[in-house]
Short mmCIF file of C-alpha atoms and ligand atoms in Angstrom, two decimals:
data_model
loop_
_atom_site.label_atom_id
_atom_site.label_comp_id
_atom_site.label_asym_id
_atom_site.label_seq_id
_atom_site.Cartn_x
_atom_site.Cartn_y
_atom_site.Cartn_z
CA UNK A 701 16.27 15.25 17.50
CA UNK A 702 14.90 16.38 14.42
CA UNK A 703 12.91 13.70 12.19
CA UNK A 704 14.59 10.97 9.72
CA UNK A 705 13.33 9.67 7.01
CA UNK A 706 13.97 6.17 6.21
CA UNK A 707 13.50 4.09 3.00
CA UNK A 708 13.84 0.18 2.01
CA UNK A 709 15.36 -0.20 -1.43
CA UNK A 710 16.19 -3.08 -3.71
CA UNK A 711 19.90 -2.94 -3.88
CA UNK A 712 21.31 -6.74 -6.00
CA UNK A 713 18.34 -8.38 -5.95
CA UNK A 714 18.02 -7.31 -2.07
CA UNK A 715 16.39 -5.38 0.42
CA UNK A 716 18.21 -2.76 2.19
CA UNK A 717 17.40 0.03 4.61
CA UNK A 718 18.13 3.31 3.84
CA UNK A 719 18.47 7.32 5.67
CA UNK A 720 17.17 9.75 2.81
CA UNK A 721 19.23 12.99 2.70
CA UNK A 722 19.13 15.44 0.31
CA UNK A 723 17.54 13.08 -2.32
CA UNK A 724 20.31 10.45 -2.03
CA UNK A 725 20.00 7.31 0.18
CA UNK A 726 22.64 6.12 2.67
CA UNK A 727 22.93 2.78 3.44
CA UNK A 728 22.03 2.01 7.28
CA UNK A 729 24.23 -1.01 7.57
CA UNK A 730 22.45 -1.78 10.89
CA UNK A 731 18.80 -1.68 9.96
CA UNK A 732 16.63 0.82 11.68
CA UNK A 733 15.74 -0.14 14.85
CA UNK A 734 19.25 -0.01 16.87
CA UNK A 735 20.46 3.60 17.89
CA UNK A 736 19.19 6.11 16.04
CA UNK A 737 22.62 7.94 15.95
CA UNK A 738 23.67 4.47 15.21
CA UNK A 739 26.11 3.76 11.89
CA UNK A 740 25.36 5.66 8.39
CA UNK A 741 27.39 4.14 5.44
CA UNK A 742 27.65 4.44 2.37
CA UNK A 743 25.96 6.24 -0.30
CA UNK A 744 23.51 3.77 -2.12
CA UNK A 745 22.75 6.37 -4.35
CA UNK A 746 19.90 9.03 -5.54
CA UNK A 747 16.45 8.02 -4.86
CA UNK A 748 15.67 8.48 -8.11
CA UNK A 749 17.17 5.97 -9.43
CA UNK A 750 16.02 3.17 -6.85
CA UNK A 751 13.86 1.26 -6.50
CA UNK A 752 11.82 1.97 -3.03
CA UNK A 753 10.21 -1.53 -1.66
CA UNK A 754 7.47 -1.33 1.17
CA UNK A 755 9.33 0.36 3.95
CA UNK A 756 8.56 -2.84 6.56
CA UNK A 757 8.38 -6.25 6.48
CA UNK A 758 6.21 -6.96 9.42
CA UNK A 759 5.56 -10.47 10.97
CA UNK A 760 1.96 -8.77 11.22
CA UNK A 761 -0.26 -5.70 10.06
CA UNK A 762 -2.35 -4.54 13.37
CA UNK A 763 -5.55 -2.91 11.95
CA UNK A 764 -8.29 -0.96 13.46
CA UNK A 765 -12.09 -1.32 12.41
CA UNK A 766 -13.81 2.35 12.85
CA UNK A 767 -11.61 4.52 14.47
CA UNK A 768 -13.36 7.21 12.42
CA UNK A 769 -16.83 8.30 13.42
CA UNK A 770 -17.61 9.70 10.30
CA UNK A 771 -16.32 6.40 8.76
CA UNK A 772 -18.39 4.18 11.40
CA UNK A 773 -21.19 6.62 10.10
CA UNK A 774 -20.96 5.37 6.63
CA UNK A 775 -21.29 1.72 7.14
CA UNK A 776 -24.11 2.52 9.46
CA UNK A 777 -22.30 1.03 12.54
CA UNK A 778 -21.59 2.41 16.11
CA UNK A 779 -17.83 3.08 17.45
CA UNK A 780 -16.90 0.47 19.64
CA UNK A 781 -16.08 1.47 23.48
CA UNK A 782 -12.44 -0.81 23.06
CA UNK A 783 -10.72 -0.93 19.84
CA UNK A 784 -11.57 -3.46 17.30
CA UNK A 785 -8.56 -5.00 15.25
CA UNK A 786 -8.01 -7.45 13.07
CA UNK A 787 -5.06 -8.65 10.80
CA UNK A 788 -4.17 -8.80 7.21
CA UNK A 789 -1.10 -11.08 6.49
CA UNK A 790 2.37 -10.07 5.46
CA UNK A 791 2.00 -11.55 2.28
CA UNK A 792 -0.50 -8.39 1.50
CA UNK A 793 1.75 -6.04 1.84
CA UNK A 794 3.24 -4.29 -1.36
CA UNK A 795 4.98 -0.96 -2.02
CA UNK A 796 5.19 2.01 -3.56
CA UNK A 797 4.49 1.73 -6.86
CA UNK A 798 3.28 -1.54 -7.15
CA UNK A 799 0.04 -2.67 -8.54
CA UNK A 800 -3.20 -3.04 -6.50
CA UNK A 801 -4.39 -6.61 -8.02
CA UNK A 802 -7.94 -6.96 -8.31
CA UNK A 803 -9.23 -10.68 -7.53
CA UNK A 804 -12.13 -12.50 -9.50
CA UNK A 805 -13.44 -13.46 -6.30
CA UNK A 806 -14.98 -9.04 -5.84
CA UNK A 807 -16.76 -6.86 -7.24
CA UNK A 808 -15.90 -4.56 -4.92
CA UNK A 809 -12.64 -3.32 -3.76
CA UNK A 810 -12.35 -0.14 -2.11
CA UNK A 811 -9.60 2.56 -0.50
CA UNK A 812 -8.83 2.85 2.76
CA UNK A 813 -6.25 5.45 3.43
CA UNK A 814 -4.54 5.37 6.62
CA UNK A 815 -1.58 6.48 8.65
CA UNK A 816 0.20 3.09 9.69
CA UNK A 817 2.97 2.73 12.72
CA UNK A 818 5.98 0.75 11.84
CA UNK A 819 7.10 -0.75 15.74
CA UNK A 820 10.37 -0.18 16.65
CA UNK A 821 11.27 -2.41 19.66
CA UNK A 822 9.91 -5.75 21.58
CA UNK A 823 6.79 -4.98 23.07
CA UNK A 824 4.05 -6.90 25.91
CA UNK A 825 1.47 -4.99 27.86
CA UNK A 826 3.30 -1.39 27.45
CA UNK A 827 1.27 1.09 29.08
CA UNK A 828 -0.12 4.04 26.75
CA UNK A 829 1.97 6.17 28.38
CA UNK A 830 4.92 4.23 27.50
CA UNK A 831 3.41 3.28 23.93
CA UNK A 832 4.65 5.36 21.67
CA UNK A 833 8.70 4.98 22.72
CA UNK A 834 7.90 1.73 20.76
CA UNK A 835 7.10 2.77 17.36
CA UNK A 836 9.84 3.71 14.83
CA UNK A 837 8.17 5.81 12.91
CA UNK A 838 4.98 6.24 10.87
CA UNK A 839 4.16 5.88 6.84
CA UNK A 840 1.25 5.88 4.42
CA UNK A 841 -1.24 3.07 4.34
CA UNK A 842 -4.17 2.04 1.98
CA UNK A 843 -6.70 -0.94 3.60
CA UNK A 844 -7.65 -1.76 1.00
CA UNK A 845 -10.72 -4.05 1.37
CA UNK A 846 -13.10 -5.72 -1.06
CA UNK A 847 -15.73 -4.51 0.88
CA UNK A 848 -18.41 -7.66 -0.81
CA UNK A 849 -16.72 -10.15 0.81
CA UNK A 850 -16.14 -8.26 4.04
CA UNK A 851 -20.22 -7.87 4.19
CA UNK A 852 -20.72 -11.68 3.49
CA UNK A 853 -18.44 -13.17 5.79
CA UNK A 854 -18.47 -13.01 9.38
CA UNK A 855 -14.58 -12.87 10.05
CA UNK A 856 -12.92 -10.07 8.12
CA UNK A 857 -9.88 -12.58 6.85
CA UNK A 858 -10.69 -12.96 2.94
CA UNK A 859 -11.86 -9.09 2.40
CA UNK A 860 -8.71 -8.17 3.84
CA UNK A 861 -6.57 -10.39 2.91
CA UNK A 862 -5.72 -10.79 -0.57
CA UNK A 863 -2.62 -9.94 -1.70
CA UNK A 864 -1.33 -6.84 -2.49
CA UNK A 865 -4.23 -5.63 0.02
CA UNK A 866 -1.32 -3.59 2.07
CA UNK A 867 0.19 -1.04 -0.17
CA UNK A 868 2.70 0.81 2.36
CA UNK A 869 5.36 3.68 2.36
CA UNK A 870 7.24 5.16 0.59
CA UNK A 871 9.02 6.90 3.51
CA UNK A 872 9.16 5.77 7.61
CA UNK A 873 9.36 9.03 9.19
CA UNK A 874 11.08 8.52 12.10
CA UNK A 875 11.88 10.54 15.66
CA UNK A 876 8.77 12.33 15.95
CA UNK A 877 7.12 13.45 19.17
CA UNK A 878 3.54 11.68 20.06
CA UNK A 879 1.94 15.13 19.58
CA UNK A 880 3.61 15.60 15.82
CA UNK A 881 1.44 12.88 14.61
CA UNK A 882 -2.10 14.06 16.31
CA UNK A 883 -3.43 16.02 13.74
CA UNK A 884 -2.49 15.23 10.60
CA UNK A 885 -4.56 15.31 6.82
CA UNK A 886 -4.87 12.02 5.69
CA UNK A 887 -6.21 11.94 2.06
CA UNK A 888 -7.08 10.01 -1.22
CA UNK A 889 -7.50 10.49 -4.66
CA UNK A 890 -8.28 8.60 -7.29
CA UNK A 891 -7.44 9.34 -10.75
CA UNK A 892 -7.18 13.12 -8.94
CA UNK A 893 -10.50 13.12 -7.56
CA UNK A 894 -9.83 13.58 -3.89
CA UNK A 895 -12.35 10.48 -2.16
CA UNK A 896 -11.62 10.74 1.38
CA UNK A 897 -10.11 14.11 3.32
CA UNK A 898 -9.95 13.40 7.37
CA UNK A 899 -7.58 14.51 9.97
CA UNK A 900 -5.76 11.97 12.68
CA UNK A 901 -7.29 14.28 15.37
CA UNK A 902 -10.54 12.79 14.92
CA UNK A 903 -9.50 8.93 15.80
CA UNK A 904 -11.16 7.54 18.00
CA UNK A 905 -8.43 5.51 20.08
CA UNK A 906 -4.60 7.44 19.34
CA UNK A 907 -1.99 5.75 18.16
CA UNK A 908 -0.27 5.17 21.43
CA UNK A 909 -3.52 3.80 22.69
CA UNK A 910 -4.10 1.12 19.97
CA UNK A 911 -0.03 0.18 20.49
CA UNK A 912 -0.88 -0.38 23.83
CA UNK A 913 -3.99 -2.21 23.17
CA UNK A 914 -2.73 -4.64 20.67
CA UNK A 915 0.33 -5.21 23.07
CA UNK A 916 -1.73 -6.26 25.89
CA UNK A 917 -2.37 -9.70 23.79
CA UNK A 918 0.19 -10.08 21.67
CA UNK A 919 4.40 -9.10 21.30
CA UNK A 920 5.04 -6.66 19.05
CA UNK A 921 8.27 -6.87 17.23
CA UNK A 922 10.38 -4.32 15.47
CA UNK A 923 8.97 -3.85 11.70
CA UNK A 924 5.45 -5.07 13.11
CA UNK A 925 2.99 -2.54 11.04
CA UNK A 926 0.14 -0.74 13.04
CA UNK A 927 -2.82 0.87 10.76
CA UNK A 928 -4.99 2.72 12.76
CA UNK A 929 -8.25 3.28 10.87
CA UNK A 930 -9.29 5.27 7.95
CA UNK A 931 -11.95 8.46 7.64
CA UNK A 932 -14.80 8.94 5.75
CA UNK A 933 -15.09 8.60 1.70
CA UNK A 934 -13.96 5.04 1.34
CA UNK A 935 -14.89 4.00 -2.27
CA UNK A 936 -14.24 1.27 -4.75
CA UNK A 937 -11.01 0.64 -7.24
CA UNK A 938 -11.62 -0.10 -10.79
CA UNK A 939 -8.80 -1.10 -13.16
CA UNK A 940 -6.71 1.41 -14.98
CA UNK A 941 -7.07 3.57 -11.82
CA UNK A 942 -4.27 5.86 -9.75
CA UNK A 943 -4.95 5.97 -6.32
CA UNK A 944 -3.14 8.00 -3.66
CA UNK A 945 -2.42 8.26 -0.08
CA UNK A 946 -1.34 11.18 1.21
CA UNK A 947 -0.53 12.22 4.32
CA UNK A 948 0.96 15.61 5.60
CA UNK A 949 4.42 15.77 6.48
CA UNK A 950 4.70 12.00 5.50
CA UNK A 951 4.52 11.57 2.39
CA UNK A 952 2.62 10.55 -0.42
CA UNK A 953 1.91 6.80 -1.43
CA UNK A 954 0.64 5.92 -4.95
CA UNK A 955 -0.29 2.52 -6.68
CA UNK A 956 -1.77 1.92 -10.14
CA UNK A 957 -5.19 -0.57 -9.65
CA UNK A 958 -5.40 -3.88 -12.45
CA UNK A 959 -7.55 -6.34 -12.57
CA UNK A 960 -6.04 -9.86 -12.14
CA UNK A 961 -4.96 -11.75 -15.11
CA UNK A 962 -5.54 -16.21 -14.77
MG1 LIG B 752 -9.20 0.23 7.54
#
């Protein structure tokens, strides 16, 4: 089955999922997860001329600390022997498009691009081999971290936390094979200066190994987001800045940085 590429828009004031074909959008009147060959309605129309929103709405973001050597490197720490996650909350997550919001309480936020899962089906203590039958699709990812805080405080919750910490999307591609997503350029630029250039081959722990991971404590549900680490070149955001995510075959993710207004 070749891959589909799938889309949240704002359609009256609403979110709605979408199949993009040929530049226009058709409505999936049953959401993404059910059968894949499952019901295609109407047009919604081009994709110009929508609005995309953040192409999940997960009950929780998975993440992965140092799944990169080279990014372990950086901060001077080791790779750990079983993957090391922690969560941002759903109210970080923002889409395509929308502004990266500086808070008062940093002087440091930085990039983190990464490829992210979006889960497909219920999931508890799937196998790796099984793992990645579970995951819809994948899309573009920034953690982005104020890196200050992160140093200062013991748990990871703050630095991670704020919101619009989880820009995501703009495109879910969907139907691909484990293998299609194992060595893939993942890159940022800000303002056009490329910042971080790594490939999904060098992860530590693949992405059907951190599914399975994260499953054997907690149920995954459909729309759950998975972001599973970022390479070297992290650095920080300053207002007025463009930064962008891209990653081959999936797309490209860009959000405008601002400094927040009280
Ligand atoms: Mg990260």
């Amino acid at each position: 089955m070749s891959p589909r590429r799938l889309v949240r828009v704002e359609v009256d004031g609403g979110a709605r999922w979408g199949e993009l074909r040929d530049g226009e959008v058709h409505d999936l009147r049953d959401g993404p997860f059910g059968d894949p060959a499952g019901r295609r309605g109407a047009p919604l129309g081009e994709l110009s001329r929508l609005r995309l929103l953040a192409p999940a709405a997960p009950s929780k973001i998975v993440c992965v600390a140092r799944n990169y050597a080279a990014h372990a490197a950086e901060h001077a720490v080791e790779v750990p022997a079983t993957p090391l996650l922690f969560l941002k909350p759903p109210s970080a997550v923002i889409g395509p498009g929308d502004a990266i919001v500086l808070p008062p309480e940093s002087e440091r936020v930085e990039h983190e691009a990464e490829l992210a899962l979006v889960i497909g089906r219920r999931c508890r203590r799937i196998d790796e081999a099984a793992a990645w039958s579970a995951v819809l699709g994948v899309t573009c990812a920034n953690d982005v971290s104020a890196r200050d805080l992160q140093r200062a405080e013991k748990l990871w919750t703050r630095g991670k936390g704020f919101d619009t910490f989880c820009p995501l999307g703009p495109v879910v591609v969907a139907g691909l094979a484990a293998e299609a997503i194992a060595d893939l350029e993942v890159a940022c630029t800000v303002n056009g200066e490329l910042r971080q250039r790594g490939r999904t081959s060098e992860m530590v722990f693949s992405a059907a190994a951190l599914v399975s991971f994260a499953s054997q404590f907690m149920t995954l549900v459909p729309g759950d987001v998975l972001l599973t680490g970022t390479p070297a070149g992290v650095g920080p955001l300053t207002p007025g800045d463009e930064v962008i995510v891209e990653i081959e075959g999936v797309g490209s993710l860009t959000n405008p940085v601002r400094a927040e207004v009280g």
